[in-house]
Tab-separated table of C-alpha atoms in Angstrom:
chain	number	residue	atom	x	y	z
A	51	UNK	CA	114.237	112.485	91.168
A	52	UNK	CA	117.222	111.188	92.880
A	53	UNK	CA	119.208	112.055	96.308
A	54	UNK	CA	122.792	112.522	96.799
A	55	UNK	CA	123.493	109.054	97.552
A	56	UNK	CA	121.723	107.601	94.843
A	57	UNK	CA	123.798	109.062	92.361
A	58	UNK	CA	126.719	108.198	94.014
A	59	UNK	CA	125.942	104.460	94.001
A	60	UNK	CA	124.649	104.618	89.729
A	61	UNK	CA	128.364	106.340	89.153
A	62	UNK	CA	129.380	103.629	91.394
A	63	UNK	CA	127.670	101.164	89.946
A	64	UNK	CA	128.510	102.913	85.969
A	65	UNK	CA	132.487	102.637	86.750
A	66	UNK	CA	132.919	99.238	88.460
A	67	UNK	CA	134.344	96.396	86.561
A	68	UNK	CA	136.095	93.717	88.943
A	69	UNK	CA	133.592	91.243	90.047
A	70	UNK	CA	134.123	92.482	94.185
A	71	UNK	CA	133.448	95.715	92.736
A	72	UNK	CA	130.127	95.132	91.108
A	73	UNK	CA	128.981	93.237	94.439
A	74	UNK	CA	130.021	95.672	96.992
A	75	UNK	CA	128.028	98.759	94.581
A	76	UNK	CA	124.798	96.434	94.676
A	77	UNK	CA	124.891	95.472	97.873
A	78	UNK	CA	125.804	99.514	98.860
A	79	UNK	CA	122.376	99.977	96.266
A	80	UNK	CA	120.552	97.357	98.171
A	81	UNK	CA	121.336	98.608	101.798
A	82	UNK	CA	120.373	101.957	100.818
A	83	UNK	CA	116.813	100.621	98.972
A	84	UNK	CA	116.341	98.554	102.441
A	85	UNK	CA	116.397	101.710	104.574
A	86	UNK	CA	114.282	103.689	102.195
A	87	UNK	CA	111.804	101.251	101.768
A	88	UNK	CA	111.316	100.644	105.733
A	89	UNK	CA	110.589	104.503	105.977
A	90	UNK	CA	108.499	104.782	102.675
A	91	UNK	CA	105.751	102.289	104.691
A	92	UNK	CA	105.433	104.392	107.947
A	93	UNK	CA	102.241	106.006	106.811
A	94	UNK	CA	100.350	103.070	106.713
A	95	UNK	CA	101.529	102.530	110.339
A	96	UNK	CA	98.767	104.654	111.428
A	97	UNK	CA	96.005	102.941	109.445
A	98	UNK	CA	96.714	99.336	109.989
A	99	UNK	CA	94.660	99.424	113.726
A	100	UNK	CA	94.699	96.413	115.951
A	101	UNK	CA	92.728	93.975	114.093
A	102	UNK	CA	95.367	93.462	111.595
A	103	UNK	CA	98.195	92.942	113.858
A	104	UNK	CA	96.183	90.430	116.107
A	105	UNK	CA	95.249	88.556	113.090
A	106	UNK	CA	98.508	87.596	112.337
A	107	UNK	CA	98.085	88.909	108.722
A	108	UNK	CA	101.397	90.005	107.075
A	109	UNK	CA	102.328	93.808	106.531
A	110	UNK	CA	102.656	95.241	103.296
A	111	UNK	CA	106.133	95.153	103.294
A	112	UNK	CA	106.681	92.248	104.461
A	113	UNK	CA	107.993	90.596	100.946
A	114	UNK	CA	109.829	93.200	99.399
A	115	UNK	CA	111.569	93.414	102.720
A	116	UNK	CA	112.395	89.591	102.873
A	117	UNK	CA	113.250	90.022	99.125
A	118	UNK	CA	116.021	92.100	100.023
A	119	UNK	CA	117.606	90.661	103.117
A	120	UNK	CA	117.512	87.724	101.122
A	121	UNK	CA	119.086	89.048	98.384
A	122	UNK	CA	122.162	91.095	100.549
A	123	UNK	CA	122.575	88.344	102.426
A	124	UNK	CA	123.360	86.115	99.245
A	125	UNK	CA	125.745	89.249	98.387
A	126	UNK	CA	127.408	89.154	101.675
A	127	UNK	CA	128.228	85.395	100.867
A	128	UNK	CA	129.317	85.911	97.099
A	129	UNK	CA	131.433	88.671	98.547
A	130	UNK	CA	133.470	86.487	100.932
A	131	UNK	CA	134.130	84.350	98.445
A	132	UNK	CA	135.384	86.413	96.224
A	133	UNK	CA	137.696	87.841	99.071
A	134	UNK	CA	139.146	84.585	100.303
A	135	UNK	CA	139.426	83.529	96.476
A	136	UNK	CA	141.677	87.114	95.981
A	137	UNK	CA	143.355	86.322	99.235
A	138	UNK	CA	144.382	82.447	97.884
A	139	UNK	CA	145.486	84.177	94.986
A	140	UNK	CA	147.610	86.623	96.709
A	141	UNK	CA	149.529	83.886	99.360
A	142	UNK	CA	149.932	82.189	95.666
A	143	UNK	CA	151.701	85.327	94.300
A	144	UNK	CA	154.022	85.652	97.381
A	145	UNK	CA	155.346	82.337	97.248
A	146	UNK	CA	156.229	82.291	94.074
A	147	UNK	CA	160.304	82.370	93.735
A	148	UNK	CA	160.513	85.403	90.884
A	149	UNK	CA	158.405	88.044	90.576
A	150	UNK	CA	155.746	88.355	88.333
A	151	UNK	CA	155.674	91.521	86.171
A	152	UNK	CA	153.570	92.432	83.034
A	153	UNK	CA	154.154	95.495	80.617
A	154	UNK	CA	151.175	96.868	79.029
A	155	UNK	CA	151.090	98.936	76.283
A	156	UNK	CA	149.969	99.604	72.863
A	157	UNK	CA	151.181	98.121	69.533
A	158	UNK	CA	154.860	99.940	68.447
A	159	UNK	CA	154.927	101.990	72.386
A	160	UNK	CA	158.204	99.770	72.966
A	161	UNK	CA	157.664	96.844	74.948
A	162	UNK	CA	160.026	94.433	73.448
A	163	UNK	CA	162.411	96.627	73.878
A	164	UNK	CA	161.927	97.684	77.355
A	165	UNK	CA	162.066	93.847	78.034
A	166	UNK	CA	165.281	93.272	76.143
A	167	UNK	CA	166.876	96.251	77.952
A	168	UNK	CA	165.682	95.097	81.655
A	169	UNK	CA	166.677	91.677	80.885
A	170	UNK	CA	169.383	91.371	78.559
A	171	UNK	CA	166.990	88.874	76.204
A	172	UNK	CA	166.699	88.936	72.376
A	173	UNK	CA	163.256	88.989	71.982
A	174	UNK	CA	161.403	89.293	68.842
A	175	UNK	CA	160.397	92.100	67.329
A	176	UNK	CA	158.463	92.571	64.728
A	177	UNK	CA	154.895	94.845	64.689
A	178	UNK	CA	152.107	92.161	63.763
A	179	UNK	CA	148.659	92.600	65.303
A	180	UNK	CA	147.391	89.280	64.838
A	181	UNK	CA	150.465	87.209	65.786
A	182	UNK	CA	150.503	86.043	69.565
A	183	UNK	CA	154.384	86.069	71.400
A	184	UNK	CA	154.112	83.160	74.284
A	185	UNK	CA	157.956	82.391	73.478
A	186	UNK	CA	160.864	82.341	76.548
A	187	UNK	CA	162.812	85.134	76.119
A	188	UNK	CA	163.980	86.075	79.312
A	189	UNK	CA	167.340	83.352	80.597
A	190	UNK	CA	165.507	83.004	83.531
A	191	UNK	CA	162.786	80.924	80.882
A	192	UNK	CA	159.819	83.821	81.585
A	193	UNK	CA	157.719	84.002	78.443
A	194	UNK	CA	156.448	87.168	76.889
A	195	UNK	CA	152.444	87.422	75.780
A	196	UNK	CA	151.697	90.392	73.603
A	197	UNK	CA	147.757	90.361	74.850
């Protein structure tokens, strides 16, 4: 059986691809797994009596809780570094002098010719699956990829 939540964070989890996205579902999944499992241990609060806490002996969930703060806060770090990697990236993209523009589409939907139009260029052509475009074809010297 599953909650509300929990199927929001498996369609979450079903429909992420970038690498930021995948960390922030599982560490969503793991925050949400933390709180359950702190609540799913209260009935044995009752039993434990004194003996066990003046022993010093370790609860029950004691490891699967230090399993998982160990765990989210490994996800914490990979996600900062994927944000300060994006935000590099990004000061890297505004700097540049031109800007930088890709058309996507599918084989014979017009790209080449979108590009000639938009740029004035004669570039190439011809339908072929298997052949990769890299050449200049803008003046400016941009270069065209057809993947």
């Amino acid at each position: 059986m599953i909650d509300r939540t929990g199927l929001v964070l498996e369609i979450f989890s079903a429909r992420a691809r970038t690498r930021e996205g995948v960390l922030q579902v599982e560490l969503a999944h793991l925050t949400y797994q933390q709180s359950r499992l702190v609540r799913s241990w209260t009935h044995l609060e009752r039993q434990r009596g004194a003996s066990a806490s003046s022993a010093g002996l370790a609860k029950p969930r004691s490891r699967p809780t230090a399993l998982l703060r160990d765990r989210i806060a490994k996800l914490r770090r990979e996600l900062e570094d994927v944000k300060r990697t994006r935000q590099l990236h990004r000061v890297r993209r505004q700097k540049a002098p031109y800007p930088v523009v890709a058309l996507v589409g599918y084989t014979n939907a017009g790209k080449s010719t979108l590009f000639n139009r938009l740029t004035g260029a004669g570039c190439w052509r011809r339908t072929c699956c298997s052949r990769r475009l890299t050449q200049p074809c803008a003046p400016c010297g941009w270069a065209v990829s057809a993947w």
